[in-house]
Structure formats: C-alpha cells, structure tokens
PDB file of C-alpha atoms in Angstrom:
ATOM      1  CA  ASP B   1      18.196  27.894  35.055  1.00 56.00           C
ATOM      2  CA  GLY B   2      17.851  24.599  32.125  1.00 61.00           C
ATOM      3  CA  VAL B   3      21.458  25.269  30.341  1.00 62.00           C
ATOM      4  CA  ARG B   4      23.144  22.399  29.220  1.00 65.00           C
ATOM      5  CA  ALA B   5      26.454  22.631  27.582  1.00 65.00           C
ATOM      6  CA  VAL B   6      27.110  19.779  24.049  1.00 66.00           C
ATOM      7  CA  PHE B   7      29.767  17.535  25.402  1.00 69.00           C
ATOM      8  CA  GLY B   8      32.791  17.750  23.333  1.00 73.00           C
ATOM      9  CA  GLU B   9      32.071  21.176  23.016  1.00 73.00           C
ATOM     10  CA  VAL B  10      35.145  24.001  24.057  1.00 75.00           C
ATOM     11  CA  TYR B  11      33.126  27.168  25.333  1.00 74.00           C
ATOM     12  CA  PRO B  12      34.207  30.937  25.796  1.00 75.00           C
ATOM     13  CA  ASP B  13      34.868  32.264  29.200  1.00 79.00           C
ATOM     14  CA  PRO B  14      32.090  34.121  29.053  1.00 79.00           C
ATOM     15  CA  VAL B  15      29.565  32.350  27.789  1.00 78.00           C
ATOM     16  CA  ARG B  16      26.916  33.821  25.282  1.00 77.00           C
ATOM     17  CA  VAL B  17      23.427  32.413  26.080  1.00 78.00           C
ATOM     18  CA  VAL B  18      20.777  33.047  23.575  1.00 76.00           C
ATOM     19  CA  SER B  19      17.141  32.732  24.093  1.00 76.00           C
ATOM     20  CA  VAL B  20      14.111  31.770  22.298  1.00 73.00           C
ATOM     21  CA  GLY B  21      10.909  32.685  23.448  1.00 75.00           C
ATOM     22  CA  SER B  22      10.285  32.847  27.443  1.00 73.00           C
ATOM     23  CA  ASP B  23      10.459  28.433  27.563  1.00 73.00           C
ATOM     24  CA  THR B  24      10.502  27.775  24.092  1.00 71.00           C
ATOM     25  CA  SER B  25      14.848  27.723  23.381  1.00 73.00           C
ATOM     26  CA  VAL B  26      18.007  28.662  25.578  1.00 74.00           C
ATOM     27  CA  GLU B  27      21.041  27.848  24.013  1.00 74.00           C
ATOM     28  CA  PHE B  28      24.591  28.266  24.845  1.00 73.00           C
ATOM     29  CA  CYS B  29      26.364  30.065  21.848  1.00 70.00           C
ATOM     30  CA  GLY B  30      29.983  30.768  20.727  1.00 61.00           C
ATOM     31  CA  GLY B  31      28.921  33.618  18.582  1.00 61.00           C
ATOM     32  CA  THR B  32      26.338  34.658  16.086  1.00 66.00           C
ATOM     33  CA  HIS B  33      27.398  34.168  12.383  1.00 72.00           C
ATOM     34  CA  VAL B  34      25.956  36.881  10.908  1.00 77.00           C
ATOM     35  CA  SER B  35      26.118  40.487  11.740  1.00 77.00           C
ATOM     36  CA  ASN B  36      22.517  40.985   9.864  1.00 82.00           C
ATOM     37  CA  THR B  37      20.535  37.937   9.010  1.00 80.00           C
ATOM     38  CA  ALA B  38      19.715  39.153   5.362  1.00 88.00           C
ATOM     39  CA  ASP B  39      23.495  38.127   4.927  1.00 89.00           C
ATOM     40  CA  ALA B  40      21.796  34.541   5.548  1.00 88.00           C
ATOM     41  CA  GLU B  41      20.315  35.566   2.371  1.00 91.00           C
ATOM     42  CA  SER B  42      17.532  32.894   2.355  1.00 92.00           C
ATOM     43  CA  ILE B  43      17.122  29.701   6.036  1.00 91.00           C
ATOM     44  CA  VAL B  44      15.808  26.288   4.400  1.00 94.00           C
ATOM     45  CA  LEU B  45      15.705  23.418   7.318  1.00 94.00           C
ATOM     46  CA  VAL B  46      17.035  19.845   5.357  1.00 94.00           C
ATOM     47  CA  GLU B  47      17.394  18.207   8.515  1.00 93.00           C
ATOM     48  CA  GLU B  48      15.773  16.898  12.079  1.00 90.00           C
ATOM     49  CA  THR B  49      17.084  14.262  13.962  1.00 89.00           C
ATOM     50  CA  ALA B  50      16.882  12.356  17.275  1.00 89.00           C
ATOM     51  CA  VAL B  51      20.455  13.146  19.494  1.00 83.00           C
ATOM     52  CA  ALA B  52      18.896  12.115  22.196  1.00 82.00           C
ATOM     53  CA  LYS B  53      15.771  10.884  24.326  1.00 85.00           C
ATOM     54  CA  GLY B  54      14.132  14.334  24.121  1.00 83.00           C
ATOM     55  CA  ILE B  55      16.643  15.906  22.565  1.00 83.00           C
ATOM     56  CA  ARG B  56      16.226  17.049  19.043  1.00 86.00           C
ATOM     57  CA  ARG B  57      19.029  18.095  15.962  1.00 86.00           C
ATOM     58  CA  ILE B  58      17.681  20.421  13.361  1.00 88.00           C
ATOM     59  CA  THR B  59      20.239  21.242  10.073  1.00 91.00           C
ATOM     60  CA  GLY B  60      19.565  24.594   8.236  1.00 91.00           C
ATOM     61  CA  VAL B  61      21.578  25.398   5.634  1.00 92.00           C
ATOM     62  CA  THR B  62      21.671  29.803   3.827  1.00 92.00           C
ATOM     63  CA  LYS B  63      22.597  30.813   0.880  1.00 92.00           C
ATOM     64  CA  GLY B  64      23.711  29.451  -2.508  1.00 94.00           C
ATOM     65  CA  LEU B  65      23.007  25.453  -0.308  1.00 95.00           C
ATOM     66  CA  ALA B  66      19.025  27.292   0.689  1.00 95.00           C
ATOM     67  CA  SER B  67      18.612  27.968  -3.103  1.00 95.00           C
ATOM     68  CA  ALA B  68      19.561  25.195  -4.473  1.00 96.00           C
ATOM     69  CA  ALA B  69      17.285  23.338  -1.842  1.00 96.00           C
ATOM     70  CA  ILE B  70      14.313  25.585  -2.585  1.00 96.00           C
ATOM     71  CA  GLU B  71      15.170  24.794  -6.343  1.00 97.00           C
ATOM     72  CA  MET B  72      14.939  21.457  -5.866  1.00 97.00           C
ATOM     73  CA  GLY B  73      12.300  20.899  -4.003  1.00 96.00           C
ATOM     74  CA  LYS B  74       9.867  22.740  -6.326  1.00 97.00           C
ATOM     75  CA  ASN B  75      11.080  20.720  -8.812  1.00 97.00           C
ATOM     76  CA  ILE B  76      10.367  17.535  -7.005  1.00 97.00           C
ATOM     77  CA  GLU B  77       6.724  19.112  -6.111  1.00 97.00           C
ATOM     78  CA  GLY B  78       6.380  19.873  -9.815  1.00 97.00           C
ATOM     79  CA  LYS B  79       6.843  16.511 -10.244  1.00 97.00           C
ATOM     80  CA  VAL B  80       4.292  14.887  -7.427  1.00 97.00           C
ATOM     81  CA  THR B  81       2.268  17.090  -9.156  1.00 97.00           C
ATOM     82  CA  GLU B  82       1.769  15.947 -12.458  1.00 96.00           C
ATOM     83  CA  ILE B  83       1.979  12.670 -11.156  1.00 96.00           C
ATOM     84  CA  GLU B  84      -1.366  13.337  -8.976  1.00 96.00           C
ATOM     85  CA  ALA B  85      -3.737  14.556 -12.395  1.00 95.00           C
ATOM     86  CA  LEU B  86      -2.926  11.329 -13.701  1.00 95.00           C
ATOM     87  CA  PRO B  87      -5.673   8.925 -14.104  1.00 93.00           C
ATOM     88  CA  ALA B  88      -5.586   6.366 -11.017  1.00 92.00           C
ATOM     89  CA  ASP B  89      -5.308   3.540 -13.393  1.00 89.00           C
ATOM     90  CA  THR B  90      -2.234   4.835 -15.834  1.00 90.00           C
ATOM     91  CA  SER B  91      -0.618   2.038 -16.761  1.00 85.00           C
ATOM     92  CA  SER B  92       2.699   1.777 -13.850  1.00 87.00           C
ATOM     93  CA  LEU B  93       2.211   4.758 -11.892  1.00 92.00           C
ATOM     94  CA  ASP B  94       2.472   3.825  -8.542  1.00 91.00           C
ATOM     95  CA  LYS B  95       6.399   2.522  -9.760  1.00 91.00           C
ATOM     96  CA  THR B  96       6.249   5.687 -10.759  1.00 94.00           C
ATOM     97  CA  ALA B  97       5.411   7.187  -7.730  1.00 95.00           C
ATOM     98  CA  GLY B  98       7.282   4.208  -5.725  1.00 94.00           C
ATOM     99  CA  ALA B  99      10.742   6.018  -7.871  1.00 95.00           C
ATOM    100  CA  LEU B 100       9.929   9.052  -7.245  1.00 96.00           C
ATOM    101  CA  ARG B 101      10.025   8.679  -3.827  1.00 96.00           C
ATOM    102  CA  LYS B 102      13.024   7.378  -4.229  1.00 96.00           C
ATOM    103  CA  GLU B 103      14.622  10.184  -5.914  1.00 96.00           C
ATOM    104  CA  LEU B 104      12.483  12.287  -2.962  1.00 96.00           C
ATOM    105  CA  ASP B 105      14.313  10.248  -0.327  1.00 95.00           C
ATOM    106  CA  GLU B 106      17.573  11.033  -2.098  1.00 94.00           C
ATOM    107  CA  SER B 107      16.944  15.359  -2.401  1.00 95.00           C
ATOM    108  CA  TYR B 108      18.622  17.691  -0.337  1.00 94.00           C
ATOM    109  CA  ILE B 109      15.181  20.314  -0.161  1.00 96.00           C
ATOM    110  CA  SER B 110      13.302  21.560   2.897  1.00 96.00           C
ATOM    111  CA  ALA B 111      12.691  18.949   6.002  1.00 95.00           C
ATOM    112  CA  VAL B 112       9.050  20.530   6.121  1.00 95.00           C
ATOM    113  CA  LEU B 113       8.246  19.861   2.233  1.00 96.00           C
ATOM    114  CA  LYS B 114      10.051  16.628   1.839  1.00 96.00           C
ATOM    115  CA  ALA B 115       7.254  15.642   4.305  1.00 95.00           C
ATOM    116  CA  GLU B 116       4.730  16.552   3.294  1.00 97.00           C
ATOM    117  CA  LEU B 117       5.606  15.449  -0.364  1.00 97.00           C
ATOM    118  CA  ARG B 118       6.135  12.004   1.150  1.00 96.00           C
ATOM    119  CA  VAL B 119       2.310  12.574   2.292  1.00 96.00           C
ATOM    120  CA  ARG B 120       0.742  12.851  -1.376  1.00 97.00           C
ATOM    121  CA  LEU B 121       3.080   9.671  -3.171  1.00 96.00           C
ATOM    122  CA  ASP B 122       2.143   7.415  -0.394  1.00 96.00           C
ATOM    123  CA  GLY B 123      -1.774   8.952  -1.515  1.00 95.00           C
ATOM    124  CA  VAL B 124      -1.136   8.500  -5.101  1.00 96.00           C
ATOM    125  CA  GLN B 125       0.425   5.007  -4.801  1.00 95.00           C
ATOM    126  CA  LYS B 126      -2.528   4.253  -2.764  1.00 94.00           C
ATOM    127  CA  LYS B 127      -4.612   5.517  -5.403  1.00 94.00           C
ATOM    128  CA  ALA B 128      -2.753   3.321  -7.880  1.00 93.00           C
ATOM    129  CA  VAL B 129      -3.129   0.207  -6.032  1.00 90.00           C
ATOM    130  CA  GLU B 130      -6.837   0.388  -5.676  1.00 92.00           C
ATOM    131  CA  ALA B 131      -7.287   1.347  -9.186  1.00 91.00           C
ATOM    132  CA  LYS B 132      -5.496  -2.147  -9.722  1.00 84.00           C
ATOM    133  CA  LYS B 133      -7.379  -3.804  -7.505  1.00 84.00           C
ATOM    134  CA  ARG B 134     -10.455  -2.796  -9.397  1.00 86.00           C
ATOM    135  CA  ALA B 135      -8.794  -3.385 -12.569  1.00 83.00           C
ATOM    136  CA  LEU B 136      -8.002  -7.114 -11.589  1.00 79.00           C
ATOM    137  CA  ALA B 137     -11.592  -8.172  -9.709  1.00 80.00           C
ATOM    138  CA  GLY B 138     -13.320  -7.075 -12.843  1.00 83.00           C
ATOM    139  CA  ARG B 139     -10.380  -9.321 -14.914  1.00 81.00           C
ATOM    140  CA  VAL B 140     -11.439 -12.334 -12.318  1.00 83.00           C
ATOM    141  CA  ASP B 141     -14.963 -12.681 -13.085  1.00 85.00           C
ATOM    142  CA  LYS B 142     -14.276 -12.446 -16.623  1.00 88.00           C
ATOM    143  CA  CYS B 143     -11.585 -15.029 -16.611  1.00 87.00           C
ATOM    144  CA  LEU B 144     -13.622 -16.923 -14.549  1.00 89.00           C
ATOM    145  CA  ASN B 145     -16.735 -17.017 -17.476  1.00 90.00           C
ATOM    146  CA  LEU B 146     -14.498 -18.177 -19.823  1.00 91.00           C
ATOM    147  CA  VAL B 147     -12.841 -20.917 -18.263  1.00 91.00           C
ATOM    148  CA  LYS B 148     -16.208 -22.321 -17.376  1.00 92.00           C
ATOM    149  CA  GLU B 149     -17.234 -22.080 -20.580  1.00 93.00           C
ATOM    150  CA  GLN B 150     -13.684 -23.775 -21.591  1.00 94.00           C
ATOM    151  CA  VAL B 151     -13.729 -26.785 -19.006  1.00 93.00           C
ATOM    152  CA  ALA B 152     -18.006 -27.177 -20.351  1.00 93.00           C
ATOM    153  CA  ALA B 153     -16.913 -28.201 -23.966  1.00 94.00           C
ATOM    154  CA  ALA B 154     -13.834 -29.730 -23.353  1.00 94.00           C
ATOM    155  CA  VAL B 155     -15.564 -31.749 -20.836  1.00 92.00           C
ATOM    156  CA  GLU B 156     -18.193 -32.555 -23.351  1.00 92.00           C
ATOM    157  CA  GLU B 157     -15.271 -33.639 -25.545  1.00 93.00           C
ATOM    158  CA  GLY B 158     -14.599 -35.699 -23.304  1.00 92.00           C
ATOM    159  CA  ALA B 159     -11.369 -34.746 -22.362  1.00 93.00           C
ATOM    160  CA  LYS B 160      -9.482 -35.621 -18.959  1.00 93.00           C
ATOM    161  CA  SER B 161      -7.077 -32.990 -18.964  1.00 94.00           C
ATOM    162  CA  LEU B 162      -6.835 -29.501 -19.968  1.00 95.00           C
ATOM    163  CA  VAL B 163      -4.804 -26.486 -19.966  1.00 95.00           C
ATOM    164  CA  LEU B 164      -5.973 -23.100 -20.180  1.00 94.00           C
ATOM    165  CA  GLU B 165      -3.936 -19.311 -20.447  1.00 91.00           C
ATOM    166  CA  VAL B 166      -5.926 -17.306 -17.943  1.00 90.00           C
ATOM    167  CA  ASP B 167      -6.035 -13.843 -16.941  1.00 87.00           C
ATOM    168  CA  ILE B 168      -5.655 -13.156 -13.200  1.00 85.00           C
ATOM    169  CA  GLY B 169      -2.483 -11.938 -12.692  1.00 81.00           C
ATOM    170  CA  ALA B 170      -0.353 -12.786 -10.068  1.00 81.00           C
ATOM    171  CA  ASP B 171      -3.276 -13.612  -7.471  1.00 82.00           C
ATOM    172  CA  SER B 172      -3.246 -16.445  -5.413  1.00 83.00           C
ATOM    173  CA  LYS B 173      -7.094 -16.611  -4.137  1.00 86.00           C
ATOM    174  CA  ALA B 174      -7.823 -15.677  -7.808  1.00 88.00           C
ATOM    175  CA  SER B 175      -6.127 -19.240  -8.882  1.00 90.00           C
ATOM    176  CA  GLN B 176      -7.469 -20.579  -6.156  1.00 90.00           C
ATOM    177  CA  LYS B 177     -11.657 -19.931  -7.401  1.00 90.00           C
ATOM    178  CA  VAL B 178     -10.455 -20.674 -10.594  1.00 92.00           C
ATOM    179  CA  MET B 179      -9.234 -24.271  -9.250  1.00 92.00           C
ATOM    180  CA  ASN B 180     -12.441 -24.508  -7.410  1.00 92.00           C
ATOM    181  CA  ALA B 181     -15.283 -23.658 -10.094  1.00 92.00           C
ATOM    182  CA  VAL B 182     -12.655 -26.706 -12.388  1.00 93.00           C
ATOM    183  CA  LYS B 183     -13.235 -28.865  -9.819  1.00 92.00           C
ATOM    184  CA  SER B 184     -17.414 -28.147  -9.308  1.00 92.00           C
ATOM    185  CA  LEU B 185     -17.542 -28.889 -13.280  1.00 92.00           C
ATOM    186  CA  ALA B 186     -14.835 -30.874 -14.254  1.00 93.00           C
ATOM    187  CA  PRO B 187     -14.621 -32.931 -10.549  1.00 93.00           C
ATOM    188  CA  GLU B 188     -12.657 -35.797 -13.074  1.00 94.00           C
ATOM    189  CA  MET B 189     -10.901 -33.248 -15.390  1.00 95.00           C
ATOM    190  CA  ALA B 190      -6.582 -32.850 -14.678  1.00 96.00           C
ATOM    191  CA  PHE B 191      -6.371 -29.198 -14.858  1.00 96.00           C
ATOM    192  CA  MET B 192      -3.766 -26.457 -15.489  1.00 96.00           C
ATOM    193  CA  GLY B 193      -4.123 -22.406 -15.053  1.00 94.00           C
ATOM    194  CA  ILE B 194      -1.050 -20.398 -16.708  1.00 92.00           C
ATOM    195  CA  SER B 195      -0.853 -16.533 -15.428  1.00 91.00           C
ATOM    196  CA  GLU B 196       1.471 -14.074 -16.636  1.00 88.00           C
ATOM    197  CA  GLU B 197       1.328 -11.110 -14.207  1.00 80.00           C
ATOM    198  CA  GLU B 198       1.340  -8.580 -16.931  1.00 71.00           C
ATOM    199  CA  VAL B 199       0.026  -9.783 -19.893  1.00 63.00           C
ATOM    200  CA  GLY B 200       2.493 -10.042 -22.732  1.00 59.00           C
ATOM    201  CA  SER B 201       4.812  -7.556 -20.224  1.00 57.00           C
ATOM    202  CA  GLY B 202       7.105 -10.623 -20.713  1.00 61.00           C
ATOM    203  CA  GLY B 203       6.855 -11.177 -16.785  1.00 68.00           C
ATOM    204  CA  LYS B 204       6.693 -12.964 -14.495  1.00 85.00           C
ATOM    205  CA  VAL B 205       4.001 -16.279 -14.904  1.00 90.00           C
ATOM    206  CA  MET B 206       2.215 -17.880 -12.648  1.00 92.00           C
ATOM    207  CA  ALA B 207       1.002 -22.164 -12.376  1.00 94.00           C
ATOM    208  CA  PHE B 208      -1.592 -23.647 -10.541  1.00 95.00           C
ATOM    209  CA  ALA B 209      -3.215 -27.530 -11.023  1.00 95.00           C
ATOM    210  CA  VAL B 210      -5.032 -29.447  -9.915  1.00 95.00           C
ATOM    211  CA  VAL B 211      -5.820 -33.059 -10.099  1.00 95.00           C
ATOM    212  CA  PRO B 212      -8.528 -35.615  -9.071  1.00 94.00           C
ATOM    213  CA  ASP B 213      -7.846 -38.335  -7.316  1.00 94.00           C
ATOM    214  CA  ALA B 214      -8.455 -41.212  -9.890  1.00 93.00           C
ATOM    215  CA  LEU B 215      -5.496 -40.372 -11.528  1.00 95.00           C
ATOM    216  CA  VAL B 216      -3.556 -39.403  -8.647  1.00 94.00           C
ATOM    217  CA  GLU B 217      -3.806 -42.966  -7.937  1.00 93.00           C
ATOM    218  CA  THR B 218      -2.256 -43.826 -11.777  1.00 94.00           C
ATOM    219  CA  GLY B 219       1.259 -41.995 -11.229  1.00 94.00           C
ATOM    220  CA  PHE B 220      -0.200 -37.840 -12.454  1.00 95.00           C
ATOM    221  CA  LYS B 221       0.579 -36.145  -9.851  1.00 95.00           C
ATOM    222  CA  ALA B 222       0.158 -31.916  -9.631  1.00 95.00           C
ATOM    223  CA  ASP B 223       3.048 -31.212  -8.079  1.00 94.00           C
ATOM    224  CA  GLU B 224       5.186 -32.892 -10.590  1.00 95.00           C
ATOM    225  CA  TRP B 225       2.966 -31.134 -13.332  1.00 95.00           C
ATOM    226  CA  ILE B 226       3.819 -28.158 -12.028  1.00 94.00           C
ATOM    227  CA  ARG B 227       7.785 -28.960 -11.374  1.00 93.00           C
ATOM    228  CA  ALA B 228       7.820 -29.987 -14.773  1.00 93.00           C
ATOM    229  CA  ALA B 229       5.554 -26.934 -16.209  1.00 91.00           C
ATOM    230  CA  LEU B 230       7.749 -24.451 -14.647  1.00 92.00           C
ATOM    231  CA  ALA B 231      10.797 -26.170 -14.865  1.00 90.00           C
ATOM    232  CA  VAL B 232      12.033 -24.993 -18.872  1.00 87.00           C
ATOM    233  CA  ALA B 233      11.398 -20.914 -17.310  1.00 85.00           C
ATOM    234  CA  GLY B 234      13.651 -21.250 -14.592  1.00 88.00           C
ATOM    235  CA  GLY B 235      10.669 -21.927 -12.362  1.00 90.00           C
ATOM    236  CA  ARG B 236       9.628 -23.699  -9.282  1.00 89.00           C
ATOM    237  CA  GLY B 237       6.559 -24.723  -7.582  1.00 91.00           C
ATOM    238  CA  GLY B 238       4.980 -27.535  -4.688  1.00 89.00           C
ATOM    239  CA  GLY B 239       2.212 -28.604  -3.135  1.00 93.00           C
ATOM    240  CA  ARG B 240       0.795 -31.934  -3.270  1.00 94.00           C
ATOM    241  CA  PRO B 241      -0.289 -34.462  -5.838  1.00 94.00           C
ATOM    242  CA  ALA B 242      -3.892 -33.149  -5.529  1.00 94.00           C
ATOM    243  CA  ASN B 243      -3.230 -29.681  -5.822  1.00 93.00           C
ATOM    244  CA  ALA B 244      -0.137 -27.646  -6.572  1.00 94.00           C
ATOM    245  CA  GLN B 245       1.665 -23.947  -7.340  1.00 93.00           C
ATOM    246  CA  GLY B 246       4.160 -22.517  -8.823  1.00 93.00           C
ATOM    247  CA  GLN B 247       6.642 -19.361  -9.959  1.00 91.00           C
ATOM    248  CA  ALA B 248       8.730 -18.572 -13.205  1.00 90.00           C
ATOM    249  CA  ALA B 249      10.068 -15.107 -12.771  1.00 81.00           C
ATOM    250  CA  ALA B 250      10.901 -12.655 -15.536  1.00 61.00           C
TER     251      ALA B 250
END
C-alpha cells in the first residue's frame, strides 16, 4: 500500500520493492547496483530537488565522484574557515565572502555541507556589512565637523559658493545631513559636496548640491550645476533647482 511508480520508467514483473524503516520510504527498485555496500566506497548526497508537490529527489554519487566531492568540500570549508577568522573591518571582506559564495554555489560537494557553508558565509557578509556601517558612521561624524569648519571659514570670507570633497562614501542619507548642516550655517551660500565611494579607489563618485532661493532666482540652479559637474566623468544627476544629486561610475 502507498507504493508509487514513476511515470515513464519500466519495471520488471515481478518488481522488487525496497523499504527503509517501517514508514520512512517504500520504493520500487529495478535491482541493486552493488553486491556489497563496501563496493560503493563512499557516498555523497550532492543534490535535493523538488520533483512534484510533496515529493523530493535526492541525488548521490559514489566511488571516485564521491571522493572528489569530499575533497572539494574540505577545500571550500577551509577557505570559509579562513575568512571567518578575519577581522570584521578587513578591506573588501564582504566582496571576498561574496566571491566565495559564488564558488560554493557552483561547486560539486555535499548538499548538506553546502547548506551549512552558505549560512556561515552569510554570517561573514553580515559581520562585514555591519562593520562598514559603523566605520561609515564615524566617517560621517568626522566629515560633518570638518564641513562645518570649512563652511564657517567660507562665510567669514564672504564666499557665495563652495565646493568640497567630503568623505561619506556613497551614502545618500549622509549627504542629506551635510546639506542640512550647510543650510543651517550658510543659508545664502551655494554648496556642492563630492564624495568617492572608497577614497582613492577610482570608483563611483557621488555629488550633491544645495542652492539658496536668492541664487536660484538669478538662474543658478542646483540640478544644472550637478549635471555640468558630473558630465565630465560621464555621470548623470537630477533634482530641483534648490537641491540635487547624482553619480558617476568608475
């Protein structure tokens, strides 16, 4: 009772029925493939997939393929262990973990080990992202203090506009904090901030600007200013005459 045939497969008559436990699995079997389980040497379950609703298919390999899968699994697990030991603030740790995740996904290893290593790599990436957020928060606070000093100095000199390189990565929320600080300290000054995603990397650049209404009325518009500034780097931007932002790729 409860035994199912697989559509498209041909079974001998009489057919062998193999059961595992009293209620775990009952299967039709065209015949065993080895006379002794020792002939298989090793077995590795490399895949589990859904065949139909409520039905899963498990794929396993033996002998040489199993040995190769075990060896590759040990190799990748060793790499995961190595990056787990790295400090959270290690440069590009999240990208390294991401590259290893791709290698893991494409590997031919135990499905159980693969699932375990994915969880461990997710932990590494989460640790790295949180560390980057903490570091960026510190950079933003330091940057705000420096911007306030430079804006105050420009106001004393009677400057009507100011362009500064700011160290806030590509954080749009941080750029809003900088613009709010500038508007508070120098409400009549046009300001543009330019920030590189990673300082000195030659990567993505973010620019943002704020222009007071008095200057907008004279034709000095933030959105046009941003587009002109980023055009030389092949970037694009947009916004309103009073405030705008944009980016340029590496």
